[in-house]
PDB file of C-alpha atoms in Angstrom:
ATOM      1  CA  CYS A  45      19.122 -49.293  30.055  1.00 71.00           C
ATOM      2  CA  MET A  46      21.083 -46.527  28.339  1.00 79.00           C
ATOM      3  CA  ASN A  47      23.096 -47.165  25.165  1.00 86.00           C
ATOM      4  CA  TYR A  48      26.671 -45.959  24.807  1.00 85.00           C
ATOM      5  CA  THR A  49      28.972 -45.260  21.854  1.00 87.00           C
ATOM      6  CA  GLU A  50      31.541 -47.940  21.062  1.00 87.00           C
ATOM      7  CA  ASN A  51      34.764 -45.904  21.173  1.00 80.00           C
ATOM      8  CA  TYR A  52      34.423 -43.412  24.022  1.00 78.00           C
ATOM      9  CA  HIS A  53      31.474 -44.790  25.959  1.00 80.00           C
ATOM     10  CA  LEU A  54      29.395 -41.657  25.414  1.00 84.00           C
ATOM     11  CA  PRO A  55      25.708 -41.843  26.312  1.00 87.00           C
ATOM     12  CA  GLN A  56      23.148 -42.282  23.547  1.00 88.00           C
ATOM     13  CA  TRP A  57      19.843 -41.271  25.070  1.00 86.00           C
ATOM     14  CA  GLU A  58      16.558 -42.729  23.948  1.00 87.00           C
ATOM     15  CA  GLU A  59      13.393 -40.651  24.180  1.00 86.00           C
ATOM     16  CA  THR A  60      12.316 -42.465  27.341  1.00 87.00           C
ATOM     17  CA  ASP A  61      15.724 -42.262  29.112  1.00 85.00           C
ATOM     18  CA  ARG A  62      16.076 -40.103  32.179  1.00 84.00           C
ATOM     19  CA  ILE A  63      18.983 -37.678  31.617  1.00 81.00           C
ATOM     20  CA  MET A  64      21.134 -37.298  34.710  1.00 85.00           C
ATOM     21  CA  ARG A  65      23.909 -34.865  35.541  1.00 88.00           C
ATOM     22  CA  THR A  66      26.327 -37.751  36.247  1.00 89.00           C
ATOM     23  CA  ASP A  67      25.740 -39.118  32.726  1.00 86.00           C
ATOM     24  CA  PHE A  68      26.659 -35.719  31.306  1.00 86.00           C
ATOM     25  CA  ASN A  69      29.757 -35.398  33.504  1.00 90.00           C
ATOM     26  CA  ASP A  70      30.933 -38.923  32.640  1.00 88.00           C
ATOM     27  CA  ALA A  71      30.474 -38.175  28.925  1.00 88.00           C
ATOM     28  CA  MET A  72      32.526 -34.967  29.169  1.00 90.00           C
ATOM     29  CA  ALA A  73      35.301 -36.789  31.069  1.00 90.00           C
ATOM     30  CA  ASN A  74      35.417 -39.481  28.362  1.00 86.00           C
ATOM     31  CA  ILE A  75      35.632 -36.821  25.636  1.00 88.00           C
ATOM     32  CA  ASP A  76      38.412 -35.039  27.526  1.00 89.00           C
ATOM     33  CA  GLN A  77      40.431 -38.273  27.878  1.00 86.00           C
ATOM     34  CA  GLY A  78      39.966 -39.112  24.187  1.00 81.00           C
ATOM     35  CA  VAL A  79      41.107 -35.675  23.050  1.00 83.00           C
ATOM     36  CA  ALA A  80      44.138 -35.808  25.368  1.00 81.00           C
ATOM     37  CA  ARG A  81      45.189 -39.212  23.983  1.00 78.00           C
ATOM     38  CA  ALA A  82      44.768 -37.973  20.412  1.00 75.00           C
ATOM     39  CA  ALA A  83      46.936 -34.904  21.103  1.00 77.00           C
ATOM     40  CA  VAL A  84      50.019 -37.008  21.884  1.00 80.00           C
ATOM     41  CA  VAL A  85      51.988 -37.199  18.646  1.00 81.00           C
ATOM     42  CA  PRO A  86      53.939 -40.467  18.433  1.00 90.00           C
ATOM     43  CA  PHE A  87      56.934 -38.916  16.643  1.00 93.00           C
ATOM     44  CA  ALA A  88      58.898 -35.724  15.987  1.00 94.00           C
ATOM     45  CA  VAL A  89      60.675 -34.707  12.783  1.00 95.00           C
ATOM     46  CA  GLY A  90      63.343 -32.090  12.253  1.00 95.00           C
ATOM     47  CA  SER A  91      66.863 -31.398  11.131  1.00 94.00           C
ATOM     48  CA  TYR A  92      70.160 -30.237  12.563  1.00 95.00           C
ATOM     49  CA  VAL A  93      73.497 -29.056  11.256  1.00 93.00           C
ATOM     50  CA  GLY A  94      76.485 -31.156  12.252  1.00 91.00           C
ATOM     51  CA  LYS A  95      78.990 -29.458  14.550  1.00 91.00           C
ATOM     52  CA  GLY A  96      81.669 -32.106  14.791  1.00 88.00           C
ATOM     53  CA  ALA A  97      81.405 -31.847  18.583  1.00 91.00           C
ATOM     54  CA  ALA A  98      78.736 -33.776  20.503  1.00 91.00           C
ATOM     55  CA  GLN A  99      75.381 -32.041  20.493  1.00 95.00           C
ATOM     56  CA  GLU A 100      71.929 -32.690  21.912  1.00 96.00           C
ATOM     57  CA  ILE A 101      68.885 -32.674  19.658  1.00 97.00           C
ATOM     58  CA  THR A 102      65.744 -31.843  21.635  1.00 96.00           C
ATOM     59  CA  VAL A 103      62.434 -33.386  20.576  1.00 95.00           C
ATOM     60  CA  GLY A 104      60.401 -32.969  23.788  1.00 91.00           C
ATOM     61  CA  PHE A 105      60.329 -36.640  24.877  1.00 91.00           C
ATOM     62  CA  ARG A 106      62.590 -39.661  25.340  1.00 92.00           C
ATOM     63  CA  PRO A 107      62.706 -41.429  21.969  1.00 93.00           C
ATOM     64  CA  SER A 108      62.665 -45.191  21.664  1.00 91.00           C
ATOM     65  CA  PHE A 109      63.916 -45.141  18.058  1.00 93.00           C
ATOM     66  CA  VAL A 110      65.563 -42.504  15.843  1.00 94.00           C
ATOM     67  CA  ILE A 111      66.278 -42.495  12.112  1.00 93.00           C
ATOM     68  CA  ILE A 112      68.887 -39.991  10.922  1.00 92.00           C
ATOM     69  CA  ALA A 113      69.519 -39.212   7.255  1.00 90.00           C
ATOM     70  CA  ALA A 114      72.127 -37.044   5.605  1.00 82.00           C
ATOM     71  CA  SER A 115      70.158 -34.465   3.626  1.00 70.00           C
ATOM     72  CA  GLN A 116      72.952 -32.593   1.874  1.00 57.00           C
ATOM     73  CA  ALA A 117      74.082 -33.519  -1.642  1.00 54.00           C
ATOM     74  CA  GLY A 118      77.463 -33.083  -3.312  1.00 49.00           C
ATOM     75  CA  GLY A 119      80.991 -32.537  -2.065  1.00 47.00           C
ATOM     76  CA  ILE A 120      83.547 -34.902  -0.654  1.00 45.00           C
ATOM     77  CA  ASN A 121      82.097 -34.666   2.859  1.00 47.00           C
ATOM     78  CA  SER A 122      78.575 -35.417   1.728  1.00 47.00           C
ATOM     79  CA  GLU A 123      76.797 -38.467   3.038  1.00 51.00           C
ATOM     80  CA  MET A 124      73.786 -38.094   0.751  1.00 49.00           C
ATOM     81  CA  GLY A 125      71.669 -41.189   0.568  1.00 53.00           C
ATOM     82  CA  GLY A 126      72.897 -42.580   3.861  1.00 69.00           C
ATOM     83  CA  PHE A 127      70.553 -43.037   6.759  1.00 72.00           C
ATOM     84  CA  SER A 128      70.829 -44.900  10.022  1.00 83.00           C
ATOM     85  CA  GLY A 129      68.442 -46.147  12.670  1.00 84.00           C
ATOM     86  CA  PHE A 130      69.156 -46.236  16.377  1.00 85.00           C
ATOM     87  CA  SER A 131      67.060 -47.749  19.150  1.00 84.00           C
ATOM     88  CA  GLU A 132      67.441 -47.199  22.848  1.00 77.00           C
ATOM     89  CA  ALA A 133      67.531 -50.948  23.368  1.00 75.00           C
ATOM     90  CA  GLN A 134      70.291 -51.526  20.821  1.00 68.00           C
ATOM     91  CA  THR A 135      72.341 -48.544  19.620  1.00 56.00           C
ATOM     92  CA  SER A 136      75.089 -48.685  17.031  1.00 53.00           C
ATOM     93  CA  GLY A 137      78.225 -48.103  19.049  1.00 58.00           C
ATOM     94  CA  ASP A 138      78.181 -44.794  20.886  1.00 74.00           C
ATOM     95  CA  ASN A 139      76.813 -42.711  17.987  1.00 83.00           C
ATOM     96  CA  VAL A 140      73.553 -41.814  19.698  1.00 89.00           C
ATOM     97  CA  THR A 141      72.700 -41.490  23.376  1.00 89.00           C
ATOM     98  CA  PHE A 142      69.041 -41.112  24.334  1.00 92.00           C
ATOM     99  CA  THR A 143      67.962 -38.501  26.892  1.00 92.00           C
ATOM    100  CA  ASP A 144      64.630 -37.677  28.532  1.00 93.00           C
ATOM    101  CA  THR A 145      64.128 -34.828  26.040  1.00 95.00           C
ATOM    102  CA  GLY A 146      65.786 -36.145  22.883  1.00 94.00           C
ATOM    103  CA  PHE A 147      69.114 -37.609  21.829  1.00 94.00           C
ATOM    104  CA  ILE A 148      72.805 -36.733  21.678  1.00 92.00           C
ATOM    105  CA  VAL A 149      74.882 -37.319  18.568  1.00 91.00           C
ATOM    106  CA  ALA A 150      78.525 -38.006  19.439  1.00 87.00           C
ATOM    107  CA  SER A 151      81.511 -35.991  18.340  1.00 85.00           C
ATOM    108  CA  VAL A 152      82.954 -36.853  14.932  1.00 76.00           C
ATOM    109  CA  THR A 153      86.257 -37.905  16.485  1.00 71.00           C
ATOM    110  CA  SER A 154      84.547 -40.581  18.570  1.00 58.00           C
ATOM    111  CA  LEU A 155      82.113 -41.714  15.873  1.00 54.00           C
ATOM    112  CA  PRO A 156      82.615 -44.863  13.919  1.00 58.00           C
ATOM    113  CA  TYR A 157      80.652 -45.097  10.679  1.00 67.00           C
ATOM    114  CA  PRO A 158      78.005 -43.821  10.123  1.00 75.00           C
ATOM    115  CA  ARG A 159      79.032 -40.208  10.586  1.00 76.00           C
ATOM    116  CA  ILE A 160      75.938 -38.337  11.699  1.00 86.00           C
ATOM    117  CA  ASN A 161      77.489 -35.139  13.026  1.00 87.00           C
ATOM    118  CA  ARG A 162      80.078 -33.993  10.473  1.00 85.00           C
ATOM    119  CA  GLY A 163      80.609 -30.216  10.782  1.00 86.00           C
ATOM    120  CA  GLY A 164      78.505 -28.218   8.327  1.00 87.00           C
ATOM    121  CA  ASN A 165      76.474 -31.142   6.979  1.00 87.00           C
ATOM    122  CA  THR A 166      72.705 -31.069   7.392  1.00 89.00           C
ATOM    123  CA  TYR A 167      70.903 -34.108   8.781  1.00 92.00           C
ATOM    124  CA  ALA A 168      67.181 -34.874   8.956  1.00 93.00           C
ATOM    125  CA  TYR A 169      65.691 -37.076  11.667  1.00 95.00           C
ATOM    126  CA  ILE A 170      62.494 -38.706  12.787  1.00 95.00           C
ATOM    127  CA  ALA A 171      62.295 -39.690  16.467  1.00 95.00           C
ATOM    128  CA  PHE A 172      59.592 -42.069  17.692  1.00 94.00           C
ATOM    129  CA  ARG A 173      58.195 -42.236  21.234  1.00 89.00           C
TER     130      ARG A 173
END
């Protein structure tokens, strides 16, 4: 009876084991699946500059949760130190709308606090799958 690795079920041949092509093919398929799962990053980080008007931020997947932080210090329009979290299940007003490829931050005129799209301000985000 052949032994297998714990995580990816890869064959561990003993000296007396008969090596078969199907064992090799199964091992390569398991490696391929493991590498593919590892390549999926569970989050995306980035920044955007507020426009005042609604804008879409593309991250390459539909987020389930987004944290947005103002990353610009000083000035009367600064929101330094403020950050907000939004989930698809429970968003804060209409500030953020989730899309299949990212999220949309609403226009400043329609945004209640927190303001996450003020023209000229820079915002950092982390979006989770």
